[in-house]
Amino acid sequence: NAGVTQTPKFQVLKTGQSMTLQCAQDMNHEYMSWYRQDPGMGLRLIHYSVGAGITDQGEVPNGYNVSRSTTEDFPLRLLSAAPSQTSVYFCASSSLSSGSNEQFFGPGTRLTVL
Amino acid sequence: GNSVTQMEGPVTLSEEAFLTINCTYTATGYPSLFWYVQYPGEGLQLLLKATKADDKGSNKGFEATYRKETTSFHLEKGSVQVSDSAVYFCALLIGGYQKVTFGTGTKLQVIP
């Protein structure tokens, strides 16, 4: 199993550019989420989804959009990148039905906005 | 709201030293508690968990006990190795929708 995959690993953007961070999982997990990791702040939840067609905002949603058209994929879109969005982004998934509560994380995308 | 407080790092220890990383929490309800570990350049992975008071989670020589009376979940290991060098995150989960609250992380460096 590949688990949770993220692309790209690294990305540099200019202010105002848009891009999509890709996330996919092959574990048939219902729950998927996006976090950003910043020094001294731990992980903060951006958006999450409990199933295809259902998304909701987390702690820091401004400047980000998500969609969940399939169980496997949960892309994160930056519509107009800002330097404050320079961060490491992690996608995670978990099973709502198994009861284990374990989050499985992807390897991360390091984004720099100039 | 819910929050997790971890001791500030970095923590530097010699190989075979005893490790304690403190974690306390505030929660509106009865949370499950977790320790995640992040090795350099990787995503987080679950190290151990506990779901009710007095439960002890353990894995790879690490242990943590869910203490409801002190709202704590301190991570311990009797003898650390260089390979344990990583960032450790304490976390809690309340409710059915997997919204996890993470602490800020504690970086551990083990020197030979």
Short mmCIF file of C-alpha atoms in Angstrom, two decimals:
data_model
loop_
_atom_site.label_atom_id
_atom_site.label_comp_id
_atom_site.label_asym_id
_atom_site.label_seq_id
_atom_site.Cartn_x
_atom_site.Cartn_y
_atom_site.Cartn_z
CA ASN A 1 0.00 0.00 0.00
CA ALA A 2 1.20 3.51 -0.80
CA GLY A 3 -0.69 5.02 2.18
CA VAL A 4 -1.01 8.79 1.88
CA THR A 5 0.82 10.43 -0.99
CA GLN A 6 1.39 14.13 -1.58
CA THR A 7 2.70 16.05 -4.55
CA PRO A 8 4.77 18.08 -5.06
CA LYS A 9 7.42 17.70 -2.35
CA PHE A 10 8.68 21.26 -2.82
CA GLN A 11 7.17 24.32 -4.48
CA VAL A 12 8.15 27.96 -4.84
CA LEU A 13 5.47 30.47 -5.83
CA LYS A 14 5.34 34.18 -6.39
CA THR A 15 2.79 36.27 -4.53
CA GLY A 16 -0.56 36.11 -6.30
CA GLN A 17 0.05 32.83 -8.10
CA SER A 18 -2.31 29.91 -7.66
CA MET A 19 -1.60 26.25 -7.27
CA THR A 20 -3.05 22.96 -6.08
CA LEU A 21 -1.43 20.62 -3.61
CA GLN A 22 -2.39 17.05 -4.33
CA CYS A 23 -3.23 14.40 -1.74
CA ALA A 24 -4.35 10.82 -2.30
CA GLN A 25 -4.86 7.80 -0.06
CA ASP A 26 -5.46 4.18 -0.93
CA MET A 27 -6.80 2.96 2.42
CA ASN A 28 -10.46 3.76 1.75
CA HIS A 29 -10.47 6.20 4.66
CA GLU A 30 -13.53 8.36 5.07
CA TYR A 31 -11.78 11.22 6.87
CA MET A 32 -9.13 13.39 5.21
CA SER A 33 -7.60 16.63 6.37
CA TRP A 34 -5.00 19.28 5.61
CA TYR A 35 -2.66 20.79 8.18
CA ARG A 36 0.01 23.41 8.01
CA GLN A 37 3.10 23.18 10.18
CA ASP A 38 4.87 26.35 11.25
CA PRO A 39 7.77 26.73 13.72
CA GLY A 40 6.57 27.05 17.29
CA MET A 41 2.93 26.53 16.32
CA GLY A 42 2.63 22.81 15.83
CA LEU A 43 0.06 21.61 13.32
CA ARG A 44 -3.01 23.66 12.56
CA LEU A 45 -6.04 22.26 10.79
CA ILE A 46 -6.94 24.02 7.54
CA HIS A 47 -9.85 21.99 6.10
CA TYR A 48 -11.22 18.51 6.56
CA SER A 49 -13.64 16.10 4.94
CA VAL A 50 -15.66 13.22 6.37
CA GLY A 51 -16.50 11.74 2.99
CA ALA A 52 -16.90 12.40 -0.72
CA GLY A 53 -18.84 15.59 -1.31
CA ILE A 54 -18.48 16.82 2.30
CA THR A 55 -15.91 19.38 3.43
CA ASP A 56 -15.64 21.78 6.33
CA GLN A 57 -13.34 24.46 7.66
CA GLY A 58 -10.72 23.92 10.30
CA GLU A 59 -8.82 26.40 12.43
CA VAL A 60 -7.08 28.38 9.64
CA PRO A 61 -9.13 28.10 6.41
CA ASN A 62 -8.67 31.58 4.95
CA GLY A 63 -6.90 31.59 1.58
CA TYR A 64 -7.47 27.88 0.95
CA ASN A 65 -10.15 25.89 -0.85
CA VAL A 66 -10.77 22.15 -0.91
CA SER A 67 -13.02 19.68 -2.65
CA ARG A 68 -13.65 15.95 -2.21
CA SER A 69 -15.06 14.43 -5.37
CA THR A 70 -13.76 10.93 -4.59
CA THR A 71 -12.89 9.00 -1.45
CA GLU A 72 -9.23 8.82 -2.53
CA ASP A 73 -8.39 12.43 -3.38
CA PHE A 74 -8.44 15.65 -1.37
CA PRO A 75 -6.67 18.52 -3.17
CA LEU A 76 -5.87 21.82 -1.47
CA ARG A 77 -6.04 24.96 -3.61
CA LEU A 78 -4.32 28.24 -2.99
CA LEU A 79 -6.13 30.80 -5.13
CA SER A 80 -3.77 33.74 -4.65
CA ALA A 81 -0.64 32.84 -2.74
CA ALA A 82 0.68 35.14 -0.02
CA PRO A 83 4.01 35.04 1.87
CA SER A 84 2.07 34.16 5.04
CA GLN A 85 1.25 30.83 3.38
CA THR A 86 4.89 29.80 3.37
CA SER A 87 4.77 26.60 5.40
CA VAL A 88 4.96 22.83 5.32
CA TYR A 89 1.64 21.25 4.42
CA PHE A 90 0.57 17.81 5.53
CA CYS A 91 -2.36 15.75 4.37
CA ALA A 92 -3.73 13.09 6.70
CA SER A 93 -6.41 10.43 6.58
CA SER A 94 -8.14 8.16 9.05
CA SER A 95 -10.90 5.63 9.24
CA LEU A 96 -14.12 6.72 10.91
CA SER A 97 -15.48 3.20 10.97
CA SER A 98 -12.56 1.27 12.50
CA GLY A 99 -12.56 3.10 15.83
CA SER A 100 -8.76 3.27 15.95
CA ASN A 101 -8.53 7.10 15.66
CA GLU A 102 -5.06 6.85 14.14
CA GLN A 103 -4.20 9.59 11.67
CA PHE A 104 -1.99 8.58 8.71
CA PHE A 105 0.13 11.40 7.37
CA GLY A 106 1.67 12.05 3.99
CA PRO A 107 5.33 13.13 3.65
CA GLY A 108 4.48 16.81 3.33
CA THR A 109 4.84 19.64 0.80
CA ARG A 110 7.24 22.46 1.57
CA LEU A 111 5.83 25.65 0.06
CA THR A 112 7.67 28.95 -0.21
CA VAL A 113 5.84 32.09 -1.36
CA LEU A 114 8.09 34.95 -2.42
CA GLY B 1 -11.74 25.12 23.78
CA ASN B 2 -9.32 22.21 23.58
CA SER B 3 -5.57 22.70 23.87
CA VAL B 4 -2.35 20.78 24.40
CA THR B 5 0.74 22.19 26.10
CA GLN B 6 4.13 20.56 25.67
CA MET B 7 7.46 21.38 27.21
CA GLU B 8 9.66 23.63 25.17
CA GLY B 9 12.53 22.10 23.29
CA PRO B 10 14.95 21.28 22.05
CA VAL B 11 15.85 18.50 24.46
CA THR B 12 19.40 17.18 24.14
CA LEU B 13 20.32 13.89 25.81
CA SER B 14 23.19 11.47 25.71
CA GLU B 15 22.55 7.97 24.46
CA GLU B 16 21.05 5.68 27.14
CA ALA B 17 19.73 8.62 29.19
CA PHE B 18 16.19 8.68 30.60
CA LEU B 19 13.67 10.74 28.67
CA THR B 20 10.60 12.62 29.87
CA ILE B 21 8.62 14.98 27.67
CA ASN B 22 5.80 16.68 29.54
CA CYS B 23 2.34 17.11 28.07
CA THR B 24 -0.76 18.57 29.68
CA TYR B 25 -4.14 19.18 28.12
CA THR B 26 -7.34 21.13 28.45
CA ALA B 27 -10.46 19.57 27.02
CA THR B 28 -14.21 20.11 27.11
CA GLY B 29 -15.00 16.46 27.47
CA TYR B 30 -13.24 13.15 27.72
CA PRO B 31 -10.46 12.98 25.11
CA SER B 32 -8.33 10.23 23.63
CA LEU B 33 -4.62 11.09 23.90
CA PHE B 34 -1.79 10.44 21.49
CA TRP B 35 1.90 10.85 20.94
CA TYR B 36 3.06 11.25 17.34
CA VAL B 37 6.67 11.27 16.16
CA GLN B 38 8.11 13.11 13.15
CA TYR B 39 11.50 11.99 11.87
CA PRO B 40 13.48 14.50 9.77
CA GLY B 41 11.92 15.11 6.37
CA GLU B 42 8.91 12.88 7.03
CA GLY B 43 5.29 13.15 8.04
CA LEU B 44 4.00 12.36 11.50
CA GLN B 45 3.37 8.79 12.55
CA LEU B 46 1.52 7.47 15.57
CA LEU B 47 3.81 6.40 18.41
CA LEU B 48 1.27 5.44 21.08
CA LYS B 49 -2.17 6.28 22.38
CA ALA B 50 -4.50 5.93 25.36
CA THR B 51 -8.26 6.24 25.30
CA LYS B 52 -9.30 6.33 28.96
CA ALA B 53 -8.03 7.34 32.37
CA ASP B 54 -5.15 5.26 33.77
CA ASP B 55 -4.54 3.58 30.41
CA LYS B 56 -0.87 3.21 29.54
CA GLY B 57 0.15 3.43 25.90
CA SER B 58 3.46 1.87 24.91
CA ASN B 59 5.51 1.27 21.78
CA LYS B 60 9.22 0.95 20.89
CA GLY B 61 10.21 1.39 24.56
CA PHE B 62 8.19 4.60 24.94
CA GLU B 63 5.37 4.82 27.48
CA ALA B 64 2.76 7.37 28.51
CA THR B 65 -0.04 7.11 31.09
CA TYR B 66 -3.36 8.95 30.81
CA ARG B 67 -3.70 10.88 34.08
CA LYS B 68 -7.14 12.43 34.31
CA GLU B 69 -6.58 13.97 37.74
CA THR B 70 -3.59 15.97 36.51
CA THR B 71 -4.75 16.22 32.86
CA SER B 72 -1.36 14.94 31.74
CA PHE B 73 0.10 12.42 29.29
CA HIS B 74 3.87 12.58 29.77
CA LEU B 75 6.09 10.59 27.41
CA GLU B 76 8.91 8.51 28.91
CA LYS B 77 11.65 6.18 27.73
CA GLY B 78 14.18 4.51 29.95
CA SER B 79 17.14 4.53 27.59
CA VAL B 80 17.15 6.69 24.45
CA GLN B 81 19.06 5.92 21.28
CA VAL B 82 20.45 8.16 18.57
CA SER B 83 17.70 6.84 16.30
CA ASP B 84 15.07 8.38 18.63
CA SER B 85 16.12 11.87 17.51
CA ALA B 86 12.93 13.41 16.16
CA VAL B 87 10.13 15.84 16.96
CA TYR B 88 7.45 14.50 19.31
CA PHE B 89 3.88 15.81 19.28
CA CYS B 90 1.29 15.31 21.98
CA ALA B 91 -2.29 15.40 20.71
CA LEU B 92 -5.89 14.92 21.78
CA LEU B 93 -9.09 13.92 20.05
CA ILE B 94 -12.63 14.58 21.20
CA GLY B 95 -15.72 13.68 19.33
CA GLY B 96 -16.43 11.43 16.43
CA TYR B 97 -15.04 13.41 13.55
CA GLN B 98 -11.31 12.94 14.05
CA LYS B 99 -10.48 16.63 14.60
CA VAL B 100 -7.19 16.30 16.41
CA THR B 101 -5.60 19.11 18.44
CA PHE B 102 -1.79 19.02 18.42
CA GLY B 103 0.77 20.50 20.75
CA THR B 104 3.62 22.56 19.36
CA GLY B 105 6.06 19.65 19.30
CA THR B 106 9.27 18.96 21.23
CA LYS B 107 12.48 18.33 19.36
CA LEU B 108 14.67 15.60 20.83
CA GLN B 109 18.32 15.26 19.92
CA VAL B 110 20.24 12.24 21.20
CA ILE B 111 24.01 12.42 20.99
CA PRO B 112 26.32 9.38 21.05
#
